[in-house]
Amino acid sequence: MPEFSPRREDTPTFPLPHIEHTQPSRISHHAEFRSLRRAQRRFGIRATILSVGGFLLYVLLSFFAPVVMNQPLFGRLTIGLTLGLGQFAVMGVTAWCYVRHMRTRVDPLAHGLRVRMREDESRRARPAAPRSEAGQFFQQGARGFRAW
């Protein structure tokens, strides 16, 4: 031991208890989870390209074509101002498409996967010993933990 060690040699050490590790059923191994991730990723890439591409186009037009952006449409409203306000519309449409996509494609897949995972967990938990009386207060239900 080094001379200035914070631990003395006569300090008792306790071995860690032996814990059996069982291979958990990983959600990432399910084919449904991979299709869920694929659906999210595909939409995310398209939405990002649309949103960032529209904004980048607006900035590049403002820098490289100021004559075009300053063309009046009617009154004091110019093409540049109209395209700038159009960015809000693009973001709104992107958000609406995201919500619609999640409700129609991703949420049903996530719900089915959640149900299947709960069934697998309950199947694995059945052979376990019955719960004690204190354990009934901590049962996790559909709405989280039960109140006391």
PDB file of C-alpha atoms in Angstrom:
ATOM      1  CA  MET A   1       0.000   0.000   0.000  1.00  0.00           C
ATOM      2  CA  PRO A   2       1.200   3.507  -0.654  1.00  0.00           C
ATOM      3  CA  GLU A   3       2.213   5.525   2.367  1.00  0.00           C
ATOM      4  CA  PHE A   4      -0.703   7.971   2.146  1.00  0.00           C
ATOM      5  CA  SER A   5      -3.502   5.601   1.173  1.00  0.00           C
ATOM      6  CA  PRO A   6      -6.948   6.542   2.535  1.00  0.00           C
ATOM      7  CA  ARG A   7      -7.673   2.853   3.116  1.00  0.00           C
ATOM      8  CA  ARG A   8      -5.889   0.993   5.876  1.00  0.00           C
ATOM      9  CA  GLU A   9      -4.831  -2.599   5.432  1.00  0.00           C
ATOM     10  CA  ASP A  10      -6.846  -3.815   8.371  1.00  0.00           C
ATOM     11  CA  THR A  11     -10.138  -2.445   6.915  1.00  0.00           C
ATOM     12  CA  PRO A  12     -12.523  -5.366   6.363  1.00  0.00           C
ATOM     13  CA  THR A  13     -13.765  -5.919   2.850  1.00  0.00           C
ATOM     14  CA  PHE A  14     -17.021  -7.600   2.017  1.00  0.00           C
ATOM     15  CA  PRO A  15     -17.543  -9.604  -1.130  1.00  0.00           C
ATOM     16  CA  LEU A  16     -20.385  -8.556  -3.378  1.00  0.00           C
ATOM     17  CA  PRO A  17     -23.374 -10.881  -3.280  1.00  0.00           C
ATOM     18  CA  HIS A  18     -23.702 -13.275  -6.173  1.00  0.00           C
ATOM     19  CA  ILE A  19     -26.494 -12.072  -8.439  1.00  0.00           C
ATOM     20  CA  GLU A  20     -27.756 -14.200 -11.275  1.00  0.00           C
ATOM     21  CA  HIS A  21     -28.082 -12.191 -14.406  1.00  0.00           C
ATOM     22  CA  THR A  22     -30.799 -13.251 -16.786  1.00  0.00           C
ATOM     23  CA  GLN A  23     -30.833 -12.017 -20.311  1.00  0.00           C
ATOM     24  CA  PRO A  24     -33.604  -9.420 -20.448  1.00  0.00           C
ATOM     25  CA  SER A  25     -35.879  -9.315 -23.417  1.00  0.00           C
ATOM     26  CA  ARG A  26     -34.522  -6.241 -25.121  1.00  0.00           C
ATOM     27  CA  ILE A  27     -37.041  -4.128 -26.931  1.00  0.00           C
ATOM     28  CA  SER A  28     -34.466  -3.216 -29.575  1.00  0.00           C
ATOM     29  CA  HIS A  29     -34.356  -6.852 -30.727  1.00  0.00           C
ATOM     30  CA  HIS A  30     -38.003  -6.855 -31.827  1.00  0.00           C
ATOM     31  CA  ALA A  31     -38.761  -6.437 -35.516  1.00  0.00           C
ATOM     32  CA  GLU A  32     -41.658  -4.129 -34.608  1.00  0.00           C
ATOM     33  CA  PHE A  33     -39.290  -1.802 -32.784  1.00  0.00           C
ATOM     34  CA  ARG A  34     -37.011  -1.619 -35.803  1.00  0.00           C
ATOM     35  CA  SER A  35     -39.961  -0.783 -38.072  1.00  0.00           C
ATOM     36  CA  LEU A  36     -41.070   1.852 -35.575  1.00  0.00           C
ATOM     37  CA  ARG A  37     -37.625   3.449 -35.597  1.00  0.00           C
ATOM     38  CA  ARG A  38     -37.507   3.259 -39.392  1.00  0.00           C
ATOM     39  CA  ALA A  39     -40.870   5.037 -39.692  1.00  0.00           C
ATOM     40  CA  GLN A  40     -39.768   7.802 -37.334  1.00  0.00           C
ATOM     41  CA  ARG A  41     -36.403   8.212 -39.011  1.00  0.00           C
ATOM     42  CA  ARG A  42     -37.834   8.348 -42.535  1.00  0.00           C
ATOM     43  CA  PHE A  43     -40.297  11.055 -41.629  1.00  0.00           C
ATOM     44  CA  GLY A  44     -37.719  12.989 -39.609  1.00  0.00           C
ATOM     45  CA  ILE A  45     -35.316  13.117 -42.528  1.00  0.00           C
ATOM     46  CA  ARG A  46     -38.003  14.338 -44.927  1.00  0.00           C
ATOM     47  CA  ALA A  47     -39.306  16.959 -42.498  1.00  0.00           C
ATOM     48  CA  THR A  48     -35.809  18.238 -41.763  1.00  0.00           C
ATOM     49  CA  ILE A  49     -34.942  18.530 -45.444  1.00  0.00           C
ATOM     50  CA  LEU A  50     -38.190  20.397 -46.130  1.00  0.00           C
ATOM     51  CA  SER A  51     -37.834  22.821 -43.207  1.00  0.00           C
ATOM     52  CA  VAL A  52     -34.111  23.477 -43.338  1.00  0.00           C
ATOM     53  CA  GLY A  53     -34.096  23.468 -47.133  1.00  0.00           C
ATOM     54  CA  GLY A  54     -36.855  26.088 -47.288  1.00  0.00           C
ATOM     55  CA  PHE A  55     -35.093  28.313 -44.793  1.00  0.00           C
ATOM     56  CA  LEU A  56     -31.729  27.879 -46.535  1.00  0.00           C
ATOM     57  CA  LEU A  57     -33.314  28.711 -49.879  1.00  0.00           C
ATOM     58  CA  TYR A  58     -34.767  31.900 -48.376  1.00  0.00           C
ATOM     59  CA  VAL A  59     -31.399  32.958 -46.939  1.00  0.00           C
ATOM     60  CA  LEU A  60     -29.532  32.187 -50.161  1.00  0.00           C
ATOM     61  CA  LEU A  61     -32.066  34.098 -52.260  1.00  0.00           C
ATOM     62  CA  SER A  62     -31.774  37.055 -49.885  1.00  0.00           C
ATOM     63  CA  PHE A  63     -28.006  37.064 -50.261  1.00  0.00           C
ATOM     64  CA  PHE A  64     -27.535  36.211 -53.948  1.00  0.00           C
ATOM     65  CA  ALA A  65     -30.708  37.670 -55.499  1.00  0.00           C
ATOM     66  CA  PRO A  66     -31.647  40.821 -53.577  1.00  0.00           C
ATOM     67  CA  VAL A  67     -33.166  42.352 -56.729  1.00  0.00           C
ATOM     68  CA  VAL A  68     -35.632  39.464 -56.986  1.00  0.00           C
ATOM     69  CA  MET A  69     -36.423  39.558 -53.268  1.00  0.00           C
ATOM     70  CA  ASN A  70     -37.124  43.330 -53.422  1.00  0.00           C
ATOM     71  CA  GLN A  71     -39.658  43.046 -56.265  1.00  0.00           C
ATOM     72  CA  PRO A  72     -42.973  44.436 -55.043  1.00  0.00           C
ATOM     73  CA  LEU A  73     -46.005  42.145 -55.326  1.00  0.00           C
ATOM     74  CA  PHE A  74     -48.558  44.810 -54.394  1.00  0.00           C
ATOM     75  CA  GLY A  75     -48.153  47.910 -52.265  1.00  0.00           C
ATOM     76  CA  ARG A  76     -45.174  47.557 -49.920  1.00  0.00           C
ATOM     77  CA  LEU A  77     -45.346  43.752 -49.851  1.00  0.00           C
ATOM     78  CA  THR A  78     -42.294  42.272 -51.575  1.00  0.00           C
ATOM     79  CA  ILE A  79     -41.408  38.767 -52.695  1.00  0.00           C
ATOM     80  CA  GLY A  80     -38.801  38.518 -49.905  1.00  0.00           C
ATOM     81  CA  LEU A  81     -41.294  39.459 -47.223  1.00  0.00           C
ATOM     82  CA  THR A  82     -43.825  36.999 -48.617  1.00  0.00           C
ATOM     83  CA  LEU A  83     -41.246  34.202 -48.638  1.00  0.00           C
ATOM     84  CA  GLY A  84     -40.183  35.133 -45.089  1.00  0.00           C
ATOM     85  CA  LEU A  85     -43.775  34.894 -43.880  1.00  0.00           C
ATOM     86  CA  GLY A  86     -44.076  31.668 -45.854  1.00  0.00           C
ATOM     87  CA  GLN A  87     -41.507  30.147 -43.492  1.00  0.00           C
ATOM     88  CA  PHE A  88     -44.164  30.202 -40.769  1.00  0.00           C
ATOM     89  CA  ALA A  89     -46.522  28.340 -43.067  1.00  0.00           C
ATOM     90  CA  VAL A  90     -43.831  25.756 -43.876  1.00  0.00           C
ATOM     91  CA  MET A  91     -43.184  25.170 -40.156  1.00  0.00           C
ATOM     92  CA  GLY A  92     -46.923  24.879 -39.461  1.00  0.00           C
ATOM     93  CA  VAL A  93     -47.413  22.371 -42.278  1.00  0.00           C
ATOM     94  CA  THR A  94     -44.394  20.392 -41.077  1.00  0.00           C
ATOM     95  CA  ALA A  95     -45.764  20.257 -37.521  1.00  0.00           C
ATOM     96  CA  TRP A  96     -49.214  19.212 -38.783  1.00  0.00           C
ATOM     97  CA  CYS A  97     -47.695  16.457 -40.949  1.00  0.00           C
ATOM     98  CA  TYR A  98     -45.634  15.267 -37.992  1.00  0.00           C
ATOM     99  CA  VAL A  99     -48.694  14.948 -35.749  1.00  0.00           C
ATOM    100  CA  ARG A 100     -50.662  13.173 -38.480  1.00  0.00           C
ATOM    101  CA  HIS A 101     -47.786  10.791 -39.211  1.00  0.00           C
ATOM    102  CA  MET A 102     -47.316   9.942 -35.550  1.00  0.00           C
ATOM    103  CA  ARG A 103     -51.041   9.264 -35.035  1.00  0.00           C
ATOM    104  CA  THR A 104     -51.505   7.126 -38.122  1.00  0.00           C
ATOM    105  CA  ARG A 105     -48.249   5.210 -38.419  1.00  0.00           C
ATOM    106  CA  VAL A 106     -46.031   5.385 -35.342  1.00  0.00           C
ATOM    107  CA  ASP A 107     -48.522   5.356 -32.447  1.00  0.00           C
ATOM    108  CA  PRO A 108     -50.259   2.112 -33.527  1.00  0.00           C
ATOM    109  CA  LEU A 109     -46.887   0.384 -33.862  1.00  0.00           C
ATOM    110  CA  ALA A 110     -45.777   1.690 -30.464  1.00  0.00           C
ATOM    111  CA  HIS A 111     -49.031   0.588 -28.830  1.00  0.00           C
ATOM    112  CA  GLY A 112     -48.753  -2.915 -30.284  1.00  0.00           C
ATOM    113  CA  LEU A 113     -45.147  -3.199 -29.189  1.00  0.00           C
ATOM    114  CA  ARG A 114     -45.995  -1.960 -25.691  1.00  0.00           C
ATOM    115  CA  VAL A 115     -48.761  -4.556 -25.354  1.00  0.00           C
ATOM    116  CA  ARG A 116     -46.480  -7.335 -26.573  1.00  0.00           C
ATOM    117  CA  MET A 117     -43.713  -6.318 -24.145  1.00  0.00           C
ATOM    118  CA  ARG A 118     -46.162  -6.279 -21.214  1.00  0.00           C
ATOM    119  CA  GLU A 119     -47.391  -9.743 -22.196  1.00  0.00           C
ATOM    120  CA  ASP A 120     -43.807 -11.006 -22.292  1.00  0.00           C
ATOM    121  CA  GLU A 121     -43.059  -9.471 -18.893  1.00  0.00           C
ATOM    122  CA  SER A 122     -46.175 -10.953 -17.333  1.00  0.00           C
ATOM    123  CA  ARG A 123     -45.361 -14.360 -18.821  1.00  0.00           C
ATOM    124  CA  ARG A 124     -41.884 -14.186 -17.286  1.00  0.00           C
ATOM    125  CA  ALA A 125     -43.190 -12.941 -13.922  1.00  0.00           C
ATOM    126  CA  ARG A 126     -45.828 -15.687 -13.412  1.00  0.00           C
ATOM    127  CA  PRO A 127     -43.510 -18.353 -11.977  1.00  0.00           C
ATOM    128  CA  ALA A 128     -42.189 -15.848  -9.420  1.00  0.00           C
ATOM    129  CA  ALA A 129     -43.281 -15.995  -5.786  1.00  0.00           C
ATOM    130  CA  PRO A 130     -46.522 -14.236  -4.852  1.00  0.00           C
ATOM    131  CA  ARG A 131     -46.200 -10.618  -3.795  1.00  0.00           C
ATOM    132  CA  SER A 132     -46.159  -9.590  -0.201  1.00  0.00           C
ATOM    133  CA  GLU A 133     -48.859  -7.344   1.219  1.00  0.00           C
ATOM    134  CA  ALA A 134     -46.538  -4.333   1.074  1.00  0.00           C
ATOM    135  CA  GLY A 135     -45.919  -4.982  -2.624  1.00  0.00           C
ATOM    136  CA  GLN A 136     -49.544  -4.397  -3.526  1.00  0.00           C
ATOM    137  CA  PHE A 137     -49.162  -0.659  -2.947  1.00  0.00           C
ATOM    138  CA  PHE A 138     -46.492  -0.415  -5.589  1.00  0.00           C
ATOM    139  CA  GLN A 139     -48.195  -2.254  -8.411  1.00  0.00           C
ATOM    140  CA  GLN A 140     -47.715  -0.485 -11.652  1.00  0.00           C
ATOM    141  CA  GLY A 141     -50.921  -0.161 -13.601  1.00  0.00           C
ATOM    142  CA  ALA A 142     -51.945   1.586 -16.791  1.00  0.00           C
ATOM    143  CA  ARG A 143     -51.885   4.958 -15.030  1.00  0.00           C
ATOM    144  CA  GLY A 144     -48.605   4.519 -13.161  1.00  0.00           C
ATOM    145  CA  PHE A 145     -48.233   3.571  -9.520  1.00  0.00           C
ATOM    146  CA  ARG A 146     -51.324   3.183  -7.365  1.00  0.00           C
ATOM    147  CA  ALA A 147     -51.924   5.633  -4.572  1.00  0.00           C
ATOM    148  CA  TRP A 148     -51.705   4.483  -0.955  1.00  0.00           C
TER     149      TRP A 148
END
